[in-house]
Structures are given as structure tokens and as C-alpha cells.
């Protein structure tokens, strides 16, 4: 969808418009949402971040999904100027190139607000010129996927205000934020004032945990029981995400949270990976490690391509040594039963791990 197409849909006589869920745990689903509720959500974010008329917002996300649409709605609601570039993992590169073509200096741009997914932030940080642009965004919100330990460390010392968001299509983008950097950095999300949260225990819950329940009447007409397993702060308001109910592996009577295993392995594995599961006759389900190891540039020659290096027995053996060392940091019951080499980790269009596709890979190689 183009920006002009979105404006045409937004300004038509209909009270609602069509959006799609991200598809991280299933096929993307269509939803009709009320424009007024989108405006309500936009107002809450703008109030929280103190965004004002005349500020500048940066749109670098796809308008096919709610996150991109809501950047535009926030600009409409708060009368902000909107700078746009096509979605890519290097949005600031495109912005810099556009400025040069127009005889402008990108460093003269003032960007008060931008929304990005983790892969866009990660790639932007890797290029000095793009990093400078990212650091000058007054308020940067990151959503659409988890911020892993490596990215969190890279963000911690940034001079601007960096936020992680919590929300979903059903909440018309986010209903809570947490600071990622600075003195206010926290692992606990703070809901907007109009949002009430609680926990619902179910058969997968452990002590002190439950499914997050959201009461946000301004954006949803019904109570939302999520699949996110959370812990509630002692203040009864702030919360942190522990994982998803969908991502609990019941192995030999022990419940394993996929995200907790991934988080424990992240400091030791410097290549793309994820934890999935497959059916098992003995244990019911077992954890499977999917890895997409990347070889270094020094290994690639004119006679040997990157893909050939990655598939070579010697390279696989070196990767397995690293994996075996990482496994020693896990509790015995959390260690994956199988390791599967794949060309890439399946992702959704919004950059999240495609859990269903990963399960299909794990099952097909059992």
C-alpha cells in the first residue's frame, strides 16, 4: 500500500478500515478497525511522548501492517510533518541519499519521532553515518519483535530516548512502553493511563505468572486475553513479558519456555538461530535448535562460496563445538534434543520469527 492509497482510505466515508495481523504464529488475519479507535491510540502515544503539532515523524515501515499505518495516524492526530522512505533494513541510508539528491544536508533534519523494527535498528547501528541519524531521533520506538541482548547492549548508551513497545494488531499498535536506555531503562512495561492489566492463570502457567489480560476501552470494545505469559510488578501496574503460551514446550512433563532458552543462548551464539519443537514418542515434545550459521569473509574464496563454506563438514563441526559449549549453560532439561542446520531462519513480513514455519522445518527433519 502506498501513502496516497492510505490517505484515500483514511479520508473516505467509511468509519473503519482493513488491517492484517502480523502472522508470527499463524496466517495473517484480516480485521476491520474503527478509525476513531486508531486516533485514540495515536493520541495516547503522542501524549506519552509529548509529541506536538509541527514535530516531524519518520515513516520507514510498511503500510500493509498496523505499525506503519499508525505512524501516519499519529502524524494526522498531532498535525506532525511526515518524512517517508520505502521500508528497508537501512531506512536512514535512503533518507541520506534523498537529501543529497535534493541538495540538502541530512544532518539538518530534525526527527522527533520514528518507529522501527529491531532489524532496521540493528542494521542502522552498523553503519556510522546511519547511526548518527538514528541517534538524533528524539523518540525512537521499537516494536514488531523482541530486542535481544546484543541489540539491547548496543542501545543502552544512545543519547536519545529509545523505547520498546508492547502491543498487537488488536490493540491498534502498542498499549505500553518501556525505556531501553538511559537512567530510566527498565525491563518492565508501563501501560498508558487508560489501560488496565491483569493476569489470568491457565494450565500452562507457573507460580507468579499468567496470561496478560488487557482492558483498553479506547482501542478495543472487549477484554483482550493475550497469549503472552507475563509477570506483574509488585505495584500491580507494570509488567514484563516472559514468553508466549504458544511457545511453551511440554517435554516429559516439564514446561519449557522457548523465549527463555533463546535468551540464555544469545550471549554464546553469534549467528541466527531459534528454538522450535517437534513431536516425540518418549517425551511428547522436544526442543529443537535451528541454526543458520554465517561464515566469516576470510573463509570465502573464489573457489569456495559462502553457502559452500557454511555447509562444509569442517565448518559445521566448528559451529557444533560452539553450540555444545553454549548448551552447558542451560539446565539439563532445557537442552535441545536435536540441532538442525538451515539456510535461514524463517521470518514473517514484519521481521518476527515465523514459529509455524520453524516447526514445519523441525518436523520434516525428525
Short mmCIF file of C-alpha atoms in Angstrom, two decimals:
data_model
loop_
_atom_site.label_atom_id
_atom_site.label_comp_id
_atom_site.label_asym_id
_atom_site.label_seq_id
_atom_site.Cartn_x
_atom_site.Cartn_y
_atom_site.Cartn_z
CA UNK A 1 0.00 0.00 0.00
CA UNK A 2 1.26 3.48 -0.87
CA UNK A 3 0.91 6.54 1.35
CA UNK A 4 -1.56 8.07 -1.11
CA UNK A 5 -3.68 4.90 -1.04
CA UNK A 6 -3.75 5.01 2.75
CA UNK A 7 -4.77 8.67 2.77
CA UNK A 8 -7.56 7.87 0.30
CA UNK A 9 -8.81 5.05 2.51
CA UNK A 10 -8.49 7.17 5.65
CA UNK A 11 -10.42 10.08 4.15
CA UNK A 12 -13.27 8.08 2.61
CA UNK A 13 -16.75 7.97 4.13
CA UNK A 14 -16.23 4.63 5.92
CA UNK A 15 -15.83 4.55 9.70
CA UNK A 16 -13.46 1.56 9.58
CA UNK A 17 -10.57 0.25 7.54
CA UNK A 18 -8.92 -3.10 6.91
CA UNK A 19 -5.74 -4.23 8.68
CA UNK A 20 -3.95 -7.60 8.92
CA UNK A 21 -2.26 -9.33 11.86
CA UNK A 22 1.47 -9.98 11.58
CA UNK A 23 1.28 -13.77 11.13
CA UNK A 24 4.07 -14.71 13.56
CA UNK A 25 2.13 -17.69 14.98
CA UNK A 26 -0.28 -18.33 12.11
CA UNK A 27 -1.54 -17.00 8.83
CA UNK A 28 -2.12 -13.21 8.81
CA UNK A 29 -5.77 -12.46 9.59
CA UNK A 30 -7.83 -9.56 8.25
CA UNK A 31 -9.51 -7.21 10.72
CA UNK A 32 -11.78 -4.21 10.35
CA UNK A 33 -10.87 -1.48 12.84
CA UNK A 34 -12.55 1.80 13.66
CA UNK A 35 -10.71 4.95 12.61
CA UNK A 36 -11.74 6.71 15.82
CA UNK A 37 -10.09 4.00 17.91
CA UNK A 38 -6.91 4.40 15.84
CA UNK A 39 -7.00 8.12 16.62
CA UNK A 40 -7.49 7.30 20.31
CA UNK A 41 -4.40 5.08 20.25
CA UNK A 42 -2.40 7.73 18.39
CA UNK A 43 -3.35 10.38 20.93
CA UNK A 44 -2.19 8.22 23.84
CA UNK A 45 1.23 7.65 22.27
CA UNK A 46 1.67 11.31 21.38
CA UNK A 47 0.68 12.38 24.89
CA UNK A 48 3.05 9.83 26.47
CA UNK A 49 5.98 11.03 24.35
CA UNK A 50 4.98 14.74 24.43
CA UNK A 51 4.77 14.99 20.63
CA UNK A 52 3.31 18.26 19.41
CA UNK A 53 1.96 19.99 16.33
CA UNK A 54 4.78 20.85 13.95
CA UNK A 55 7.02 17.99 15.10
CA UNK A 56 8.44 15.64 12.46
CA UNK A 57 7.63 11.93 12.21
CA UNK A 58 9.66 9.45 10.13
CA UNK A 59 7.76 6.68 8.31
CA UNK A 60 10.01 3.79 7.27
CA UNK A 61 7.68 0.83 7.86
CA UNK A 62 5.27 -0.94 5.54
CA UNK A 63 1.75 0.47 5.33
CA UNK A 64 0.46 -3.06 4.84
CA UNK A 65 0.58 -3.53 8.63
CA UNK A 66 -0.81 -1.69 11.64
CA UNK A 67 2.57 -0.34 12.82
CA UNK A 68 3.14 1.61 9.62
CA UNK A 69 -0.45 2.82 9.43
CA UNK A 70 -0.30 4.10 13.00
CA UNK A 71 2.77 6.25 12.28
CA UNK A 72 0.66 8.10 9.72
CA UNK A 73 -2.35 8.30 12.06
CA UNK A 74 -0.14 9.81 14.79
CA UNK A 75 1.06 12.41 12.30
CA UNK A 76 -2.57 13.16 11.40
CA UNK A 77 -3.77 13.30 15.00
CA UNK A 78 -0.96 15.59 16.18
CA UNK A 79 -0.52 17.55 12.92
CA UNK A 80 3.10 16.43 12.55
CA UNK A 81 5.18 16.73 9.41
CA UNK A 82 5.79 13.33 7.82
CA UNK A 83 9.03 12.21 6.15
CA UNK A 84 8.72 8.90 4.28
CA UNK A 85 11.08 6.35 2.74
CA UNK A 86 10.29 2.85 1.40
CA UNK A 87 10.61 0.12 4.06
CA UNK A 88 14.06 -1.49 4.19
CA UNK A 89 16.65 -2.54 6.76
CA UNK A 90 18.58 0.70 6.08
CA UNK A 91 15.95 3.45 6.11
CA UNK A 92 18.42 6.20 7.05
CA UNK A 93 20.60 5.30 4.07
CA UNK A 94 17.67 6.07 1.78
CA UNK A 95 16.93 9.27 3.70
CA UNK A 96 20.55 10.44 3.38
CA UNK A 97 20.59 9.62 -0.35
CA UNK A 98 17.33 11.52 -0.90
CA UNK A 99 18.73 14.58 0.86
CA UNK A 100 21.86 14.53 -1.30
CA UNK A 101 19.79 14.30 -4.47
CA UNK A 102 17.85 17.38 -3.35
CA UNK A 103 21.00 19.29 -2.42
CA UNK A 104 20.15 19.11 1.29
CA UNK A 105 22.15 18.06 4.33
CA UNK A 106 20.56 15.14 6.14
CA UNK A 107 22.13 16.31 9.40
CA UNK A 108 19.98 19.41 9.25
CA UNK A 109 16.84 17.29 9.55
CA UNK A 110 15.12 17.21 12.92
CA UNK A 111 13.21 13.97 13.50
CA UNK A 112 11.10 13.99 16.65
CA UNK A 113 9.54 10.56 16.28
CA UNK A 114 10.28 7.30 14.44
CA UNK A 115 9.00 3.73 14.71
CA UNK A 116 11.22 0.83 13.60
CA UNK A 117 11.52 -2.93 13.90
CA UNK A 118 14.60 -4.49 15.56
CA UNK A 119 16.30 -5.48 12.28
CA UNK A 120 16.10 -1.89 11.00
CA UNK A 121 17.66 -0.58 14.20
CA UNK A 122 20.38 -3.25 14.19
CA UNK A 123 21.37 -2.55 10.58
CA UNK A 124 21.30 1.21 11.08
CA UNK A 125 23.63 0.94 14.07
CA UNK A 126 26.17 -0.97 11.96
CA UNK A 127 26.80 1.96 9.57
CA UNK A 128 28.38 5.07 11.20
CA UNK A 129 26.57 7.62 9.02
CA UNK A 130 23.21 5.91 9.61
CA UNK A 131 23.92 5.52 13.31
CA UNK A 132 24.38 9.29 13.64
CA UNK A 133 20.95 9.83 12.10
CA UNK A 134 19.34 7.26 14.38
CA UNK A 135 20.92 8.86 17.45
CA UNK A 136 19.36 12.20 16.51
CA UNK A 137 15.78 10.86 16.55
CA UNK A 138 14.28 12.40 19.68
CA UNK A 139 11.91 9.49 20.39
CA UNK A 140 12.58 6.11 18.77
CA UNK A 141 10.08 3.34 19.44
CA UNK A 142 10.94 -0.27 18.56
CA UNK A 143 8.28 -2.92 18.04
CA UNK A 144 7.36 -5.92 15.96
CA UNK A 145 9.78 -8.28 17.68
CA UNK A 146 11.89 -8.86 20.76
CA UNK A 147 15.01 -6.77 21.42
CA UNK A 148 17.69 -9.38 22.07
CA UNK A 149 20.63 -8.96 24.44
CA UNK A 150 23.07 -7.88 21.72
CA UNK A 151 20.81 -5.12 20.43
CA UNK A 152 19.87 -4.09 23.96
CA UNK A 153 23.54 -3.62 24.81
CA UNK A 154 24.09 -1.56 21.66
CA UNK A 155 21.16 0.72 22.51
CA UNK A 156 21.95 1.24 26.16
CA UNK A 157 24.34 4.18 25.70
CA UNK A 158 22.48 6.02 22.92
CA UNK A 159 21.88 9.69 23.77
CA UNK A 160 18.26 9.87 22.57
CA UNK A 161 15.06 8.37 24.01
CA UNK A 162 14.66 4.75 22.91
CA UNK A 163 11.53 2.79 23.79
CA UNK A 164 10.39 -0.80 23.37
CA UNK A 165 6.68 -1.15 22.70
CA UNK A 166 4.15 -3.77 23.72
CA UNK A 167 1.01 -4.31 21.69
CA UNK A 168 -0.62 -6.16 18.82
CA UNK A 169 -2.92 -5.53 15.90
CA UNK A 170 -5.94 -5.94 18.16
CA UNK A 171 -4.74 -3.06 20.36
CA UNK A 172 -4.08 -0.89 17.29
CA UNK A 173 -0.35 -0.90 17.86
CA UNK A 174 1.01 -0.56 21.41
CA UNK A 175 -0.63 -0.01 24.78
CA UNK A 176 2.57 0.11 26.86
CA UNK A 177 6.20 1.20 26.56
CA UNK A 178 9.45 0.75 28.46
CA UNK A 179 12.70 2.68 28.22
CA UNK A 180 15.57 0.73 26.73
CA UNK A 181 18.36 3.21 27.50
CA UNK A 182 19.41 5.91 29.92
CA UNK A 183 18.77 6.14 33.64
CA UNK A 184 15.12 5.21 33.14
CA UNK A 185 15.92 1.92 31.37
CA UNK A 186 13.76 -0.94 32.65
CA UNK A 187 12.60 -4.43 31.74
CA UNK A 188 9.08 -3.51 32.95
CA UNK A 189 6.48 -2.09 30.57
CA UNK A 190 4.39 0.89 31.65
CA UNK A 191 0.80 0.85 30.30
CA UNK A 192 -0.93 4.04 29.22
CA UNK A 193 -3.09 5.66 31.89
CA UNK A 194 -6.33 4.48 30.26
CA UNK A 195 -5.18 0.83 30.16
CA UNK A 196 -5.78 -1.69 32.93
CA UNK A 197 -3.96 -5.02 33.02
CA UNK A 198 -4.27 -8.27 34.97
CA UNK A 199 -3.07 -11.86 34.78
CA UNK A 200 -5.07 -14.99 34.03
CA UNK A 201 -3.71 -18.32 35.22
CA UNK A 202 -4.20 -21.31 32.94
CA UNK A 203 -2.88 -24.86 32.60
CA UNK A 204 0.50 -23.66 31.25
CA UNK A 205 1.06 -21.05 33.97
CA UNK A 206 3.73 -21.36 36.62
CA UNK A 207 3.71 -19.66 40.01
CA UNK A 208 3.71 -15.88 39.71
CA UNK A 209 2.95 -15.99 36.00
CA UNK A 210 -0.15 -15.77 33.86
CA UNK A 211 -1.59 -14.69 30.56
CA UNK A 212 -1.76 -10.92 30.20
CA UNK A 213 -5.30 -9.54 30.12
CA UNK A 214 -5.75 -6.07 28.63
CA UNK A 215 -8.64 -3.72 29.33
CA UNK A 216 -8.20 -0.80 26.92
CA UNK A 217 -11.67 0.56 26.15
CA UNK A 218 -10.37 3.40 23.99
CA UNK A 219 -8.92 0.99 21.42
CA UNK A 220 -10.87 -2.24 21.93
CA UNK A 221 -14.52 -2.83 22.80
CA UNK A 222 -13.72 -6.13 24.51
CA UNK A 223 -11.37 -7.51 27.13
CA UNK A 224 -8.30 -9.00 25.41
CA UNK A 225 -6.83 -12.20 26.81
CA UNK A 226 -3.43 -12.48 25.17
CA UNK A 227 -1.17 -15.48 24.67
CA UNK A 228 1.69 -13.63 26.35
CA UNK A 229 2.92 -15.12 29.61
CA UNK A 230 3.77 -12.25 31.95
CA UNK A 231 4.82 -11.32 35.43
CA UNK A 232 3.13 -8.44 37.23
CA UNK A 233 5.22 -5.96 39.18
CA UNK A 234 4.59 -5.51 42.89
CA UNK A 235 2.97 -2.16 42.08
CA UNK A 236 0.21 -4.06 40.25
CA UNK A 237 0.63 -1.97 37.12
CA UNK A 238 3.97 -2.55 35.39
CA UNK A 239 4.58 -5.91 33.72
CA UNK A 240 7.25 -7.84 31.88
CA UNK A 241 6.97 -10.41 29.11
CA UNK A 242 8.32 -13.90 29.76
CA UNK A 243 7.17 -15.59 26.55
CA UNK A 244 4.11 -16.82 24.71
CA UNK A 245 1.72 -19.60 25.60
CA UNK A 246 2.11 -20.82 22.01
CA UNK A 247 5.84 -21.17 22.68
CA UNK A 248 5.66 -23.49 25.68
CA UNK A 249 7.17 -26.92 25.01
CA UNK A 250 5.74 -29.67 27.23
CA UNK A 251 8.63 -32.13 27.33
CA UNK A 252 8.45 -35.11 29.66
CA UNK A 253 6.11 -33.25 32.00
CA UNK A 254 8.34 -30.16 32.17
CA UNK A 255 7.23 -26.86 30.63
CA UNK A 256 9.98 -25.15 28.64
CA UNK A 257 9.55 -21.54 27.53
CA UNK A 258 11.09 -21.10 24.09
CA UNK A 259 12.00 -17.43 24.61
CA UNK A 260 13.81 -18.18 27.89
CA UNK A 261 16.02 -20.80 26.20
CA UNK A 262 16.75 -18.42 23.32
CA UNK A 263 17.63 -15.63 25.74
CA UNK A 264 20.03 -17.90 27.62
CA UNK A 265 21.79 -18.93 24.38
CA UNK A 266 22.06 -15.45 22.83
CA UNK A 267 25.30 -14.43 24.60
CA UNK A 268 27.09 -17.51 23.24
CA UNK A 269 25.83 -17.88 19.65
CA UNK A 270 26.80 -15.13 17.20
CA UNK A 271 24.72 -16.37 14.27
CA UNK A 272 20.97 -16.52 13.54
CA UNK A 273 19.16 -19.25 15.48
CA UNK A 274 15.88 -20.08 17.14
CA UNK A 275 14.33 -22.75 19.31
CA UNK A 276 11.46 -24.79 17.91
CA UNK A 277 9.85 -28.12 18.77
CA UNK A 278 8.75 -31.43 17.31
CA UNK A 279 6.62 -34.32 18.45
CA UNK A 280 8.46 -37.12 20.27
CA UNK A 281 7.25 -40.61 21.17
CA UNK A 282 9.06 -40.66 24.52
CA UNK A 283 8.76 -37.07 25.78
CA UNK A 284 5.66 -35.89 23.94
CA UNK A 285 7.53 -32.83 22.63
CA UNK A 286 11.22 -31.92 22.50
CA UNK A 287 13.11 -28.71 21.87
CA UNK A 288 14.98 -28.37 18.58
CA UNK A 289 17.69 -25.80 17.82
CA UNK A 290 17.55 -24.35 14.31
CA UNK A 291 20.74 -22.56 13.30
CA UNK A 292 21.75 -20.63 10.20
CA UNK A 293 25.49 -20.19 10.78
CA UNK A 294 27.31 -17.49 8.83
CA UNK A 295 30.93 -17.91 7.81
CA UNK A 296 33.39 -15.05 8.04
CA UNK A 297 34.58 -13.23 4.92
CA UNK A 298 38.06 -14.71 5.34
CA UNK A 299 36.64 -18.18 4.73
CA UNK A 300 35.14 -17.26 1.38
CA UNK A 301 37.42 -17.56 -1.67
CA UNK A 302 36.99 -17.57 -5.43
CA UNK A 303 36.87 -21.37 -5.25
CA UNK A 304 34.53 -21.62 -2.26
CA UNK A 305 31.31 -19.63 -1.85
CA UNK A 306 29.74 -18.62 1.47
CA UNK A 307 27.00 -21.25 1.13
CA UNK A 308 29.58 -23.96 0.42
CA UNK A 309 31.62 -22.97 3.45
CA UNK A 310 28.52 -22.95 5.66
CA UNK A 311 27.62 -26.47 4.52
CA UNK A 312 31.12 -27.93 4.77
CA UNK A 313 31.70 -30.62 7.44
CA UNK A 314 34.63 -28.71 8.99
CA UNK A 315 32.61 -25.52 9.37
CA UNK A 316 29.62 -27.38 10.81
CA UNK A 317 31.93 -29.12 13.26
CA UNK A 318 33.31 -25.78 14.49
CA UNK A 319 29.76 -24.47 14.93
CA UNK A 320 28.74 -27.55 16.88
CA UNK A 321 31.64 -27.04 19.27
CA UNK A 322 30.33 -23.54 20.00
CA UNK A 323 26.77 -24.86 20.37
CA UNK A 324 27.90 -27.63 22.72
CA UNK A 325 29.65 -25.08 24.91
CA UNK A 326 26.51 -22.91 24.97
CA UNK A 327 24.37 -25.91 25.96
CA UNK A 328 26.45 -26.34 29.11
CA UNK A 329 24.97 -23.08 30.43
CA UNK A 330 21.42 -24.47 30.23
CA UNK A 331 19.60 -26.60 32.80
CA UNK A 332 19.75 -30.22 31.66
CA UNK A 333 16.03 -30.40 30.89
CA UNK A 334 16.23 -27.30 28.66
CA UNK A 335 18.94 -28.60 26.32
CA UNK A 336 17.53 -29.14 22.80
CA UNK A 337 17.37 -32.78 21.75
CA UNK A 338 18.16 -32.02 18.10
CA UNK A 339 20.20 -29.49 16.13
CA UNK A 340 19.12 -28.58 12.62
CA UNK A 341 21.21 -26.59 10.11
CA UNK A 342 19.05 -24.38 7.87
CA UNK A 343 19.90 -21.84 5.18
CA UNK A 344 17.99 -19.11 7.04
CA UNK A 345 15.63 -18.67 9.96
CA UNK A 346 12.08 -18.15 8.59
CA UNK A 347 10.73 -14.68 9.30
CA UNK A 348 7.37 -13.00 8.82
CA UNK A 349 6.91 -9.90 6.69
CA UNK A 350 7.33 -7.78 9.84
CA UNK A 351 10.64 -9.40 10.81
CA UNK A 352 9.44 -11.72 13.57
CA UNK A 353 10.47 -15.37 13.75
CA UNK A 354 7.86 -17.40 11.87
CA UNK A 355 7.26 -20.03 14.54
CA UNK A 356 4.93 -22.19 12.44
CA UNK A 357 7.42 -22.36 9.57
CA UNK A 358 10.17 -23.28 12.04
CA UNK A 359 8.03 -26.09 13.46
CA UNK A 360 7.46 -27.41 9.93
CA UNK A 361 11.22 -27.47 9.35
CA UNK A 362 11.81 -29.22 12.67
CA UNK A 363 9.10 -31.82 11.95
CA UNK A 364 10.28 -32.53 8.41
CA UNK A 365 13.79 -33.30 9.62
CA UNK A 366 12.84 -35.56 12.52
#
